[in-house]
Amino acid sequence: WSHQEPTRRRYIVPSTDMSKTSATVHLTKRAAAQRQLNAAIRMLLGNEDELAVHTVAAAAFHILKDIKKMERGRSELADSLNRGLFYTARNFATGKKLPDFLDETLTRAVHKTADAIKRGEINSKADVTYFKVHASAESSYWRKFNLAANFLKHADWDVKDTLELRQLENEKLIMAASASYCELMNEPTPEIVAFAAFVLDDEELIRFLPEGTAKKLRGSKPAARRRLCLKLSRDLTKALARTRERATL
């Protein structure tokens, strides 16, 4: 692990006492999103209150989505659609079956993308630009996507509204936030790796996990899988801390 938390420190001298100095930690937006996302994952794996998980994860995702739009001019919705197309086409190119829910247009897009992958013209999700999303359509999508988060955040005009718990979809939210984080930072946090191990049954991921953990995850029940993945996040965090400590010696 080589992950570095994007935190800035600035040292100041208090005006009331020039004989003492103190350190004030200033967080970047990326650092704030990282800490919120990591906390949301630990809470989810710890089976804590799903409303709290959603609020913290939504805050992280909102920051990450805004950073991508402001700094890179990238549409998060278009990115997520193209990312899904890439992984579906990559699986198809290796002989896996297409999902049943794809319509004729998407099936053709998958076939075309898979052929480009085989020819070496597409090597990563960043190379897929099939989906283009109009600003009005994206705005409408995010209004619907943010319904649960806004319900949990405001009560100035919708005080009598109610929320169906099935609208939370915390795993989907954290998956989207994790993908955005990795695209911005180019590597996952220990918590993101542990969350991926929890929600995905992917041989490409499993082979990077500690041998004992990978073996236990296969066929484990949800409650046991949560415990294993929460422990995995802690173990990976400790391993990362040891790596950083050795690097400073």
Short mmCIF file of C-alpha atoms in Angstrom, two decimals:
data_model
loop_
_atom_site.label_atom_id
_atom_site.label_comp_id
_atom_site.label_asym_id
_atom_site.label_seq_id
_atom_site.Cartn_x
_atom_site.Cartn_y
_atom_site.Cartn_z
CA TRP A 1 0.00 0.00 0.00
CA SER A 2 1.29 3.42 -0.91
CA HIS A 3 -1.86 5.40 -0.28
CA GLN A 4 -1.34 8.88 1.15
CA GLU A 5 -4.10 10.77 2.90
CA PRO A 6 -4.54 14.13 1.10
CA THR A 7 -4.23 16.30 4.20
CA ARG A 8 -2.43 19.63 4.50
CA ARG A 9 -0.93 20.97 7.74
CA ARG A 10 -0.19 24.62 8.35
CA TYR A 11 1.63 25.85 11.45
CA ILE A 12 0.48 29.11 13.03
CA VAL A 13 1.55 31.30 15.94
CA PRO A 14 -1.37 32.41 18.17
CA SER A 15 -1.50 36.19 18.44
CA THR A 16 -2.30 36.04 22.17
CA ASP A 17 0.90 34.21 23.13
CA MET A 18 3.94 34.56 20.89
CA SER A 19 5.97 32.19 23.09
CA LYS A 20 3.97 29.12 22.07
CA THR A 21 3.17 27.57 18.74
CA SER A 22 0.45 25.13 17.80
CA ALA A 23 -0.41 23.09 14.73
CA THR A 24 -3.73 23.45 12.97
CA VAL A 25 -4.77 20.72 10.57
CA HIS A 26 -6.42 21.94 7.36
CA LEU A 27 -8.30 19.28 5.41
CA THR A 28 -8.56 19.29 1.65
CA LYS A 29 -11.86 18.35 0.07
CA ARG A 30 -10.33 15.05 -1.00
CA ALA A 31 -9.25 14.31 2.57
CA ALA A 32 -12.70 15.07 3.90
CA ALA A 33 -14.34 12.82 1.32
CA GLN A 34 -11.83 10.05 2.02
CA ARG A 35 -12.49 10.09 5.75
CA GLN A 36 -16.27 10.21 5.27
CA LEU A 37 -16.22 7.36 2.76
CA ASN A 38 -13.95 5.21 4.93
CA ALA A 39 -16.18 5.84 7.94
CA ALA A 40 -19.33 4.97 5.97
CA ILE A 41 -17.76 1.67 4.86
CA ARG A 42 -16.72 0.75 8.39
CA MET A 43 -20.22 1.59 9.63
CA LEU A 44 -21.84 -0.53 6.92
CA LEU A 45 -19.55 -3.49 7.59
CA GLY A 46 -20.20 -3.05 11.30
CA ASN A 47 -23.94 -3.22 10.56
CA GLU A 48 -24.56 0.17 12.15
CA ASP A 49 -27.58 2.39 11.55
CA GLU A 50 -28.33 2.54 7.83
CA LEU A 51 -29.54 6.15 8.01
CA ALA A 52 -26.19 7.28 9.43
CA VAL A 53 -24.34 5.21 6.82
CA HIS A 54 -26.31 6.86 4.03
CA THR A 55 -25.80 10.41 5.31
CA VAL A 56 -22.02 10.01 5.64
CA ALA A 57 -21.60 8.17 2.33
CA ALA A 58 -23.77 10.70 0.47
CA ALA A 59 -21.67 13.59 1.81
CA ALA A 60 -18.49 11.91 0.54
CA PHE A 61 -19.96 11.13 -2.86
CA HIS A 62 -21.25 14.69 -3.29
CA ILE A 63 -17.75 16.10 -2.73
CA LEU A 64 -16.12 13.61 -5.08
CA LYS A 65 -18.71 14.18 -7.79
CA ASP A 66 -18.21 17.96 -7.57
CA ILE A 67 -14.41 17.63 -7.71
CA LYS A 68 -14.61 15.57 -10.90
CA LYS A 69 -16.93 18.09 -12.49
CA MET A 70 -15.02 21.22 -11.42
CA GLU A 71 -11.44 20.01 -11.90
CA ARG A 72 -11.80 17.63 -14.80
CA GLY A 73 -15.00 18.68 -16.50
CA ARG A 74 -16.22 15.09 -16.20
CA SER A 75 -19.83 13.98 -15.85
CA GLU A 76 -20.16 11.47 -13.01
CA LEU A 77 -23.26 9.93 -14.59
CA ALA A 78 -21.60 9.46 -18.00
CA ASP A 79 -18.50 8.08 -16.29
CA SER A 80 -20.53 5.53 -14.33
CA LEU A 81 -22.41 4.39 -17.45
CA ASN A 82 -19.23 4.06 -19.50
CA ARG A 83 -17.54 2.26 -16.60
CA GLY A 84 -20.38 -0.26 -16.48
CA LEU A 85 -20.18 -0.75 -20.23
CA PHE A 86 -16.44 -1.39 -20.06
CA TYR A 87 -16.68 -4.04 -17.35
CA THR A 88 -19.65 -5.75 -19.00
CA ALA A 89 -17.83 -5.82 -22.35
CA ARG A 90 -14.59 -7.03 -20.74
CA ASN A 91 -16.45 -9.90 -19.09
CA PHE A 92 -18.16 -10.73 -22.39
CA ALA A 93 -14.81 -10.67 -24.20
CA THR A 94 -13.53 -13.34 -21.80
CA GLY A 95 -16.49 -15.61 -22.47
CA LYS A 96 -18.94 -14.61 -19.74
CA LYS A 97 -22.67 -14.37 -20.42
CA LEU A 98 -24.35 -11.01 -20.97
CA PRO A 99 -26.84 -9.78 -18.34
CA ASP A 100 -30.46 -10.55 -19.22
CA PHE A 101 -31.65 -6.95 -18.70
CA LEU A 102 -29.69 -5.48 -21.65
CA ASP A 103 -31.82 -4.22 -24.53
CA GLU A 104 -30.87 -4.53 -28.19
CA THR A 105 -29.06 -1.17 -28.32
CA LEU A 106 -26.94 -1.88 -25.25
CA THR A 107 -26.20 -5.39 -26.46
CA ARG A 108 -24.79 -3.98 -29.69
CA ALA A 109 -22.71 -1.48 -27.68
CA VAL A 110 -21.30 -4.30 -25.55
CA HIS A 111 -20.42 -6.36 -28.64
CA LYS A 112 -18.72 -3.38 -30.27
CA THR A 113 -16.79 -2.51 -27.11
CA ALA A 114 -15.77 -6.15 -26.54
CA ASP A 115 -14.41 -6.35 -30.10
CA ALA A 116 -12.40 -3.17 -29.49
CA ILE A 117 -11.01 -4.67 -26.27
CA LYS A 118 -9.92 -7.81 -28.13
CA ARG A 119 -8.20 -5.67 -30.79
CA GLY A 120 -6.37 -3.71 -28.09
CA GLU A 121 -8.09 -0.43 -28.97
CA ILE A 122 -9.72 -0.20 -25.52
CA ASN A 123 -7.53 -0.99 -22.52
CA SER A 124 -9.33 0.65 -19.61
CA LYS A 125 -12.66 2.18 -18.64
CA ALA A 126 -11.25 5.63 -19.44
CA ASP A 127 -11.14 4.63 -23.12
CA VAL A 128 -14.92 4.09 -23.30
CA THR A 129 -16.87 7.19 -24.34
CA TYR A 130 -20.08 5.64 -25.66
CA PHE A 131 -22.45 7.44 -23.29
CA LYS A 132 -22.95 11.19 -23.48
CA VAL A 133 -25.44 12.70 -21.01
CA HIS A 134 -27.29 15.97 -21.56
CA ALA A 135 -27.13 18.43 -18.66
CA SER A 136 -30.90 18.40 -18.10
CA ALA A 137 -31.02 14.59 -18.04
CA GLU A 138 -28.13 14.47 -15.57
CA SER A 139 -29.78 17.05 -13.32
CA SER A 140 -33.01 15.03 -13.30
CA TYR A 141 -31.09 11.83 -12.51
CA TRP A 142 -29.25 13.33 -9.54
CA ARG A 143 -32.44 14.85 -8.11
CA LYS A 144 -33.91 11.37 -7.93
CA PHE A 145 -30.64 9.82 -6.75
CA ASN A 146 -30.35 12.35 -3.89
CA LEU A 147 -33.91 12.00 -2.58
CA ALA A 148 -32.93 9.92 0.45
CA ALA A 149 -29.88 12.04 1.29
CA ASN A 150 -31.88 15.27 1.06
CA PHE A 151 -34.66 13.80 3.22
CA LEU A 152 -32.09 13.03 5.92
CA LYS A 153 -30.47 16.46 5.62
CA HIS A 154 -33.34 18.97 5.39
CA ALA A 155 -36.74 19.65 6.95
CA ASP A 156 -37.42 23.23 5.88
CA TRP A 157 -40.01 22.50 3.18
CA ASP A 158 -40.72 18.76 3.39
CA VAL A 159 -41.24 18.33 7.11
CA LYS A 160 -44.22 15.96 6.62
CA ASP A 161 -42.60 13.77 3.99
CA THR A 162 -41.71 10.15 4.66
CA LEU A 163 -38.91 7.93 3.41
CA GLU A 164 -39.06 4.28 2.37
CA LEU A 165 -36.00 2.50 3.74
CA ARG A 166 -35.58 0.61 0.47
CA GLN A 167 -34.69 3.98 -1.13
CA LEU A 168 -31.41 4.13 0.79
CA GLU A 169 -29.47 1.58 -1.34
CA ASN A 170 -26.32 2.11 0.71
CA GLU A 171 -24.23 -0.47 -1.08
CA LYS A 172 -25.00 1.12 -4.44
CA LEU A 173 -24.14 4.57 -3.05
CA ILE A 174 -20.84 3.46 -1.52
CA MET A 175 -19.93 1.59 -4.69
CA ALA A 176 -20.44 4.77 -6.73
CA ALA A 177 -18.47 6.86 -4.25
CA SER A 178 -15.65 4.31 -4.15
CA ALA A 179 -15.39 4.26 -7.95
CA SER A 180 -15.23 8.07 -8.07
CA TYR A 181 -12.60 8.14 -5.33
CA CYS A 182 -10.39 5.61 -7.12
CA GLU A 183 -10.65 7.53 -10.37
CA LEU A 184 -9.51 10.71 -8.62
CA MET A 185 -6.82 9.20 -6.39
CA ASN A 186 -5.75 6.27 -8.62
CA GLU A 187 -5.76 3.77 -5.74
CA PRO A 188 -8.23 2.49 -3.15
CA THR A 189 -8.14 2.87 0.60
CA PRO A 190 -8.07 -0.28 2.78
CA GLU A 191 -11.77 0.27 3.50
CA ILE A 192 -12.62 0.39 -0.20
CA VAL A 193 -10.78 -2.89 -0.79
CA ALA A 194 -12.66 -4.47 2.12
CA PHE A 195 -15.99 -3.15 0.81
CA ALA A 196 -15.24 -4.53 -2.67
CA ALA A 197 -14.52 -7.92 -1.09
CA PHE A 198 -17.87 -7.69 0.70
CA VAL A 199 -20.06 -6.88 -2.31
CA LEU A 200 -18.18 -8.54 -5.16
CA ASP A 201 -17.46 -12.16 -5.94
CA ASP A 202 -14.69 -11.39 -8.39
CA GLU A 203 -11.72 -13.68 -8.98
CA GLU A 204 -9.62 -10.70 -10.06
CA LEU A 205 -10.19 -9.13 -6.62
CA ILE A 206 -10.03 -12.32 -4.56
CA ARG A 207 -6.54 -13.20 -5.74
CA PHE A 208 -5.17 -9.99 -4.21
CA LEU A 209 -6.58 -10.74 -0.76
CA PRO A 210 -4.73 -12.61 1.99
CA GLU A 211 -5.07 -16.33 1.30
CA GLY A 212 -6.90 -17.12 4.51
CA THR A 213 -9.40 -14.28 4.04
CA ALA A 214 -10.18 -15.21 0.44
CA LYS A 215 -10.87 -18.81 1.43
CA LYS A 216 -13.20 -17.79 4.27
CA LEU A 217 -15.12 -15.33 2.06
CA ARG A 218 -16.09 -17.97 -0.47
CA GLY A 219 -19.58 -19.14 0.39
CA SER A 220 -19.75 -17.21 3.67
CA LYS A 221 -23.11 -15.96 4.93
CA PRO A 222 -23.80 -12.17 4.97
CA ALA A 223 -23.21 -11.68 8.71
CA ALA A 224 -19.94 -13.60 8.65
CA ARG A 225 -18.89 -11.81 5.47
CA ARG A 226 -19.43 -8.45 7.16
CA ARG A 227 -17.24 -9.44 10.09
CA LEU A 228 -14.51 -10.82 7.85
CA CYS A 229 -14.44 -7.71 5.67
CA LEU A 230 -14.46 -5.35 8.65
CA LYS A 231 -11.46 -7.24 10.03
CA LEU A 232 -9.86 -7.10 6.59
CA SER A 233 -10.16 -3.29 6.53
CA ARG A 234 -8.47 -3.09 9.94
CA ASP A 235 -5.71 -5.50 8.94
CA LEU A 236 -5.01 -3.62 5.70
CA THR A 237 -4.98 -0.30 7.56
CA LYS A 238 -2.41 -1.67 10.03
CA ALA A 239 -0.31 -3.02 7.15
CA LEU A 240 -0.43 0.38 5.46
CA ALA A 241 0.64 2.10 8.70
CA ARG A 242 3.60 -0.27 9.03
CA THR A 243 4.60 0.41 5.41
CA ARG A 244 4.52 4.16 6.01
CA GLU A 245 6.51 3.78 9.21
CA ARG A 246 9.23 1.80 7.46
CA ALA A 247 9.33 4.40 4.68
CA THR A 248 10.11 7.16 7.19
CA LEU A 249 12.97 5.27 8.88
#
